[in-house]
XYZ file of C-alpha atoms in Angstrom:
385
model
C 151.271 119.140 0.639
C 151.679 118.659 4.275
C 152.946 115.220 5.193
C 152.837 114.186 8.946
C 155.154 111.516 9.563
C 158.701 110.677 8.313
C 158.263 107.046 8.031
C 158.658 104.980 5.059
C 155.116 105.743 3.573
C 155.652 109.596 4.279
C 158.974 109.765 2.667
C 157.754 107.515 -0.356
C 155.004 110.123 -1.085
C 157.598 112.920 -0.674
C 159.964 111.699 -3.102
C 157.035 110.901 -5.406
C 155.630 114.387 -5.244
C 158.820 116.189 -5.763
C 159.492 113.984 -8.901
C 156.148 115.057 -10.174
C 156.998 118.679 -9.526
C 154.395 118.828 -6.546
C 155.655 120.821 -3.619
C 155.484 119.384 -0.162
C 156.666 119.605 3.495
C 157.312 116.588 5.785
C 156.988 117.279 9.365
C 158.170 114.695 12.087
C 157.363 114.315 15.609
C 160.860 112.857 16.562
C 164.036 115.135 17.377
C 165.920 112.992 14.830
C 165.822 110.239 12.436
C 167.328 107.854 14.721
C 165.250 108.755 17.670
C 163.510 105.520 18.301
C 163.940 101.652 17.975
C 161.992 100.770 14.948
C 162.971 97.102 13.914
C 165.557 96.004 11.936
C 165.453 93.806 8.952
C 162.836 94.545 6.167
C 161.567 92.133 3.493
C 161.265 94.301 0.395
C 158.894 92.488 -2.209
C 158.081 93.061 -5.733
C 155.503 95.642 -4.667
C 158.005 97.418 -2.534
C 160.817 97.377 -4.971
C 158.362 98.720 -7.636
C 157.105 101.266 -5.432
C 160.745 102.603 -4.725
C 161.697 102.496 -8.288
C 158.544 104.666 -9.233
C 159.356 107.437 -6.589
C 163.090 107.623 -6.171
C 165.731 109.094 -8.488
C 167.415 106.159 -10.337
C 170.755 106.538 -8.562
C 168.780 106.283 -5.173
C 166.949 103.482 -6.166
C 170.190 101.587 -7.262
C 171.732 102.276 -4.048
C 168.933 100.639 -2.285
C 169.269 97.584 -4.537
C 172.996 97.933 -3.941
C 172.256 97.400 -0.324
C 169.822 94.961 -0.214
C 170.568 91.285 0.450
C 169.227 88.535 -1.869
C 167.598 86.200 0.338
C 166.763 82.474 -0.632
C 163.359 82.734 -2.016
C 161.638 80.631 0.661
C 160.362 80.732 4.290
C 161.494 77.708 6.635
C 159.104 76.698 9.491
C 160.633 74.268 11.934
C 159.254 72.736 15.034
C 160.903 73.758 18.247
C 163.444 70.723 17.792
C 164.407 72.339 14.588
C 162.552 69.696 12.467
C 161.302 71.241 8.974
C 157.720 71.048 9.135
C 156.994 73.099 5.778
C 158.998 75.345 3.201
C 156.880 78.207 1.694
C 158.443 78.664 -1.789
C 157.926 82.177 -3.542
C 160.254 82.811 -6.809
C 159.292 86.719 -6.829
C 161.505 89.701 -5.652
C 162.969 89.137 -2.206
C 165.244 91.891 -0.631
C 166.113 91.592 2.861
C 167.399 95.259 4.067
C 168.105 97.101 7.090
C 165.116 99.269 7.790
C 167.318 102.256 8.667
C 169.401 101.847 5.601
C 166.097 102.164 3.544
C 164.867 105.216 5.760
C 168.265 106.927 5.342
C 168.043 106.595 1.457
C 164.574 107.822 1.308
C 165.633 110.636 3.786
C 168.467 111.696 1.122
C 167.375 114.919 -0.218
C 164.127 115.515 2.060
C 163.527 118.728 3.857
C 162.060 117.336 7.173
C 160.974 119.550 9.882
C 161.917 117.496 13.104
C 160.281 117.908 16.638
C 157.040 118.918 15.159
C 154.242 116.951 17.020
C 151.060 117.188 15.397
C 147.891 118.135 17.485
C 144.950 118.845 15.273
C 143.633 120.071 11.778
C 141.278 122.321 10.622
C 139.775 122.536 7.105
C 138.008 124.841 5.176
C 136.915 125.494 1.488
C 140.411 126.547 0.284
C 142.789 124.131 2.316
C 143.708 122.551 5.396
C 145.841 123.787 8.313
C 147.742 121.387 10.587
C 148.803 122.644 13.991
C 151.624 121.306 16.211
C 152.363 121.589 19.668
C 154.875 124.148 19.540
C 152.300 126.753 18.525
C 153.380 126.616 14.842
C 150.774 125.653 12.108
C 151.346 124.778 8.404
C 148.828 125.337 5.444
C 148.441 123.291 2.276
C 145.656 122.044 -0.013
C 146.245 118.412 1.295
C 147.094 116.834 4.709
C 148.733 113.348 4.506
C 148.848 111.304 7.886
C 151.687 109.046 7.749
C 152.370 109.323 11.590
C 152.184 105.788 12.370
C 150.132 103.247 14.145
C 149.255 105.813 16.816
C 148.631 108.535 14.150
C 146.764 111.517 15.661
C 145.503 112.595 11.986
C 143.568 109.379 11.833
C 141.996 109.813 15.445
C 140.761 112.936 14.474
C 139.742 112.095 10.720
C 138.310 108.552 11.129
C 137.776 108.186 14.699
C 135.725 104.860 14.029
C 138.936 103.145 12.718
C 139.943 101.023 15.355
C 143.535 99.787 16.246
C 143.646 96.728 18.576
C 146.109 94.441 20.407
C 146.888 91.059 18.453
C 147.476 89.382 21.598
C 151.147 88.979 21.047
C 154.286 90.500 21.875
C 157.842 90.204 20.294
C 161.182 90.477 21.610
C 163.312 91.870 18.996
C 167.082 91.129 18.826
C 169.823 91.391 16.450
C 172.862 88.993 16.049
C 175.896 90.348 14.265
C 177.231 87.972 11.674
C 180.671 86.978 12.184
C 182.368 83.611 11.241
C 181.343 82.202 14.357
C 177.600 83.408 14.238
C 177.326 82.258 10.536
C 178.182 78.713 11.526
C 175.021 78.467 13.739
C 173.021 78.468 10.555
C 172.535 76.199 7.886
C 172.921 77.597 4.335
C 169.010 77.052 3.680
C 168.300 79.364 6.618
C 169.642 82.462 4.467
C 166.277 82.873 3.204
C 163.573 85.366 3.340
C 162.401 84.196 6.837
C 162.756 81.280 9.035
C 160.888 80.391 12.289
C 160.774 77.970 14.971
C 157.508 77.242 16.443
C 156.715 76.064 19.811
C 153.555 73.904 21.058
C 152.209 77.100 22.483
C 152.797 79.164 19.353
C 155.722 80.963 20.896
C 158.095 81.532 17.709
C 161.814 82.258 17.419
C 162.010 84.086 14.050
C 165.242 84.900 12.046
C 166.309 86.447 8.734
C 169.463 87.877 7.372
C 170.635 91.263 6.480
C 173.791 90.570 4.227
C 175.099 93.508 1.989
C 176.021 92.474 -1.453
C 179.159 94.853 -1.330
C 180.615 97.204 1.178
C 178.237 99.807 1.773
C 180.862 102.739 1.480
C 181.816 101.462 -1.837
C 178.160 101.549 -2.953
C 177.645 104.917 -1.579
C 180.604 106.232 -3.076
C 179.872 104.972 -6.406
C 176.488 105.807 -6.643
C 175.698 108.755 -4.281
C 178.772 110.031 -3.230
C 177.197 112.721 -0.916
C 175.426 110.389 1.322
C 177.116 107.953 4.095
C 174.905 105.388 5.370
C 175.501 104.662 9.143
C 174.884 100.924 9.057
C 177.298 98.708 7.080
C 177.662 95.421 9.395
C 175.697 92.388 8.316
C 173.302 90.755 11.054
C 170.839 88.149 11.340
C 167.814 89.659 12.847
C 166.092 87.511 15.619
C 162.629 87.829 17.446
C 161.092 85.727 20.180
C 157.328 86.193 19.910
C 154.459 84.742 22.318
C 151.237 85.303 23.436
C 150.984 87.936 26.611
C 149.770 85.105 28.782
C 152.781 82.995 27.694
C 155.238 85.829 28.110
C 154.129 86.215 31.501
C 154.992 90.043 31.672
C 152.506 93.215 31.048
C 153.628 95.626 28.255
C 154.450 98.071 31.132
C 156.879 95.661 32.946
C 158.676 94.635 29.758
C 158.944 98.615 28.857
C 160.669 98.729 32.341
C 163.302 95.944 31.675
C 166.994 96.514 30.818
C 167.777 94.891 27.539
C 169.431 91.985 29.504
C 166.319 91.357 31.656
C 164.634 91.117 28.234
C 167.024 88.384 26.905
C 166.174 86.511 30.169
C 162.814 86.609 29.167
C 163.638 85.410 25.588
C 165.550 82.442 26.878
C 162.864 81.405 29.505
C 160.608 81.315 26.411
C 162.852 78.963 24.531
C 163.914 76.684 27.089
C 164.103 73.170 26.245
C 164.043 74.012 22.663
C 166.679 72.844 19.924
C 170.360 74.389 21.026
C 170.269 76.715 17.952
C 167.212 78.849 19.687
C 168.959 79.504 22.857
C 172.593 79.789 20.950
C 170.719 82.673 18.822
C 169.402 84.385 21.790
C 172.700 84.121 23.936
C 174.371 85.718 20.666
C 172.235 88.873 20.648
C 173.580 92.539 20.514
C 171.995 92.858 24.028
C 171.782 96.525 23.738
C 169.867 96.604 20.589
C 166.985 94.359 22.240
C 163.676 95.661 22.674
C 159.977 94.674 23.081
C 157.221 95.449 20.464
C 153.521 94.800 21.362
C 151.898 93.587 18.142
C 148.764 95.536 17.383
C 146.667 95.537 13.842
C 144.184 97.744 12.416
C 140.493 96.622 11.975
C 139.464 96.894 8.329
C 136.770 99.506 7.655
C 134.482 100.611 4.588
C 135.763 103.067 2.204
C 134.756 106.976 3.305
C 134.119 110.035 1.521
C 137.317 111.747 0.043
C 138.461 114.925 1.457
C 141.476 117.016 1.836
C 142.705 114.638 4.592
C 144.127 111.131 3.759
C 146.314 108.574 5.242
C 149.210 106.277 4.338
C 151.257 103.533 5.926
C 150.361 102.346 9.512
C 148.279 105.305 9.939
C 145.332 103.772 8.075
C 146.175 99.783 7.915
C 148.895 99.033 10.379
C 149.101 94.764 10.420
C 150.947 91.949 11.984
C 154.252 91.298 10.963
C 153.055 87.783 10.142
C 152.436 88.690 6.448
C 156.056 90.822 6.053
C 153.712 93.079 3.808
C 153.697 96.283 6.140
C 156.783 98.101 4.860
C 155.973 97.443 1.509
C 152.373 98.478 1.594
C 153.232 101.542 2.847
C 156.208 102.277 0.146
C 153.049 101.346 -2.251
C 150.654 103.841 -0.707
C 153.021 106.850 -1.258
C 153.894 105.729 -4.754
C 150.069 105.217 -5.529
C 149.038 108.610 -4.018
C 151.925 110.392 -5.748
C 150.872 109.324 -9.127
C 147.447 109.906 -8.865
C 147.911 113.478 -7.683
C 150.117 113.762 -10.499
C 147.612 112.957 -12.831
C 144.275 114.413 -11.677
C 142.626 117.047 -9.834
C 143.301 116.587 -5.972
C 139.856 115.448 -4.722
C 139.725 112.968 -7.945
C 143.288 111.922 -7.109
C 142.480 111.299 -3.531
C 139.573 109.242 -4.025
C 141.175 107.301 -6.660
C 144.101 106.454 -4.213
C 141.779 105.586 -1.252
C 139.638 103.233 -3.360
C 142.718 101.387 -4.549
C 144.382 101.596 -1.015
C 141.495 100.353 1.133
C 141.219 97.343 -1.471
C 144.830 96.218 -1.171
C 145.861 97.728 2.188
C 143.141 95.743 4.153
C 143.849 92.863 2.091
C 147.045 92.718 3.344
C 145.925 93.434 6.884
C 143.527 90.278 6.974
C 146.003 88.022 5.177
C 148.537 89.131 8.128
C 145.849 88.382 10.591
C 145.435 84.899 9.149
C 149.104 84.197 9.024
C 149.459 85.330 12.583
C 146.662 83.056 13.865
C 147.961 80.206 12.154
C 151.510 80.237 13.471
C 151.484 82.478 16.229
C 147.980 82.389 17.708
C 146.966 85.833 16.933
C 143.613 86.846 18.182
C 140.961 87.080 15.284
C 140.375 90.526 13.910
C 137.159 91.926 15.419
C 134.073 93.378 13.430
C 134.528 96.942 12.371
C 132.552 99.627 14.116
C 130.332 101.690 11.766
C 131.478 105.107 10.353
């Protein structure tokens, strides 16, 4: 099996395949695991936790649980003056964790070929060949595109599958949790997620990543040969707005320094409750970056073949549903399970039938939430395949 992309979905699949005794190789375009800023806190739901339990060795799954904070099971929605508008309760599994910590755990024990930029593939009756920009190639019986929202595999395989702008941009920041900064937040704010929403649908969203025990102790107890890089608690904080409210183009934001990005965020929350300004003023400035919000457009099921897709490569979604990472992990576990129990094309068909159903349902729900809270553009009608 050839897996293009070492993100959450691709690595979930790789672990699942290896536990099932199915050989695979992961190829990643980045030069190293931490080459790009990819966001901070992840909310892992019951679906994501079940997927990780299914694919990881028990000690790795236990380490994941030991490094995941137990958030209060609700989402707080405040207005811009910090008056509670609604509290969305959910008694399910809620684990707030560091994205890179999860990725490091998923990378443990995996062989990843870095610096491999996929260009195209060729299929024949016996298999599929993936080609890379450095002139090398790889041969296998199945190619899995796990290469993210800009997937080159998707562009070749499903050229009618669109990814469109949501009309939104988020400025991501991170607040180190110290005794001083903890005092900014009320106890009920250490929840799955909290957001302040302004009259123009600008939002300031925040959520904690608080480790249940020292990370080094958890590693020593469970996986002694793994050293996790990040071990300090923080409050992730993003300020999001429609592009016309943000007042800058994507290129302009990309060219800004982190300090200039913080100034944009401060302007967007000007006149709000003092907490909004205080949060942005306490950002770890160098960790600040802009992220345009884009979404896949749901399409109809296609004929199975020796090529398939997982994660954002097939169903990228707005963060308003908190489901992107969980769905990617579920993809990997679902595809690995199918491949372990059926002939290849039958397994791919079973996986894609399930994934198109639950994956695009999450895309739609995330878009609905984004429209409700953030003024996200409605999903367009899909083009015919």
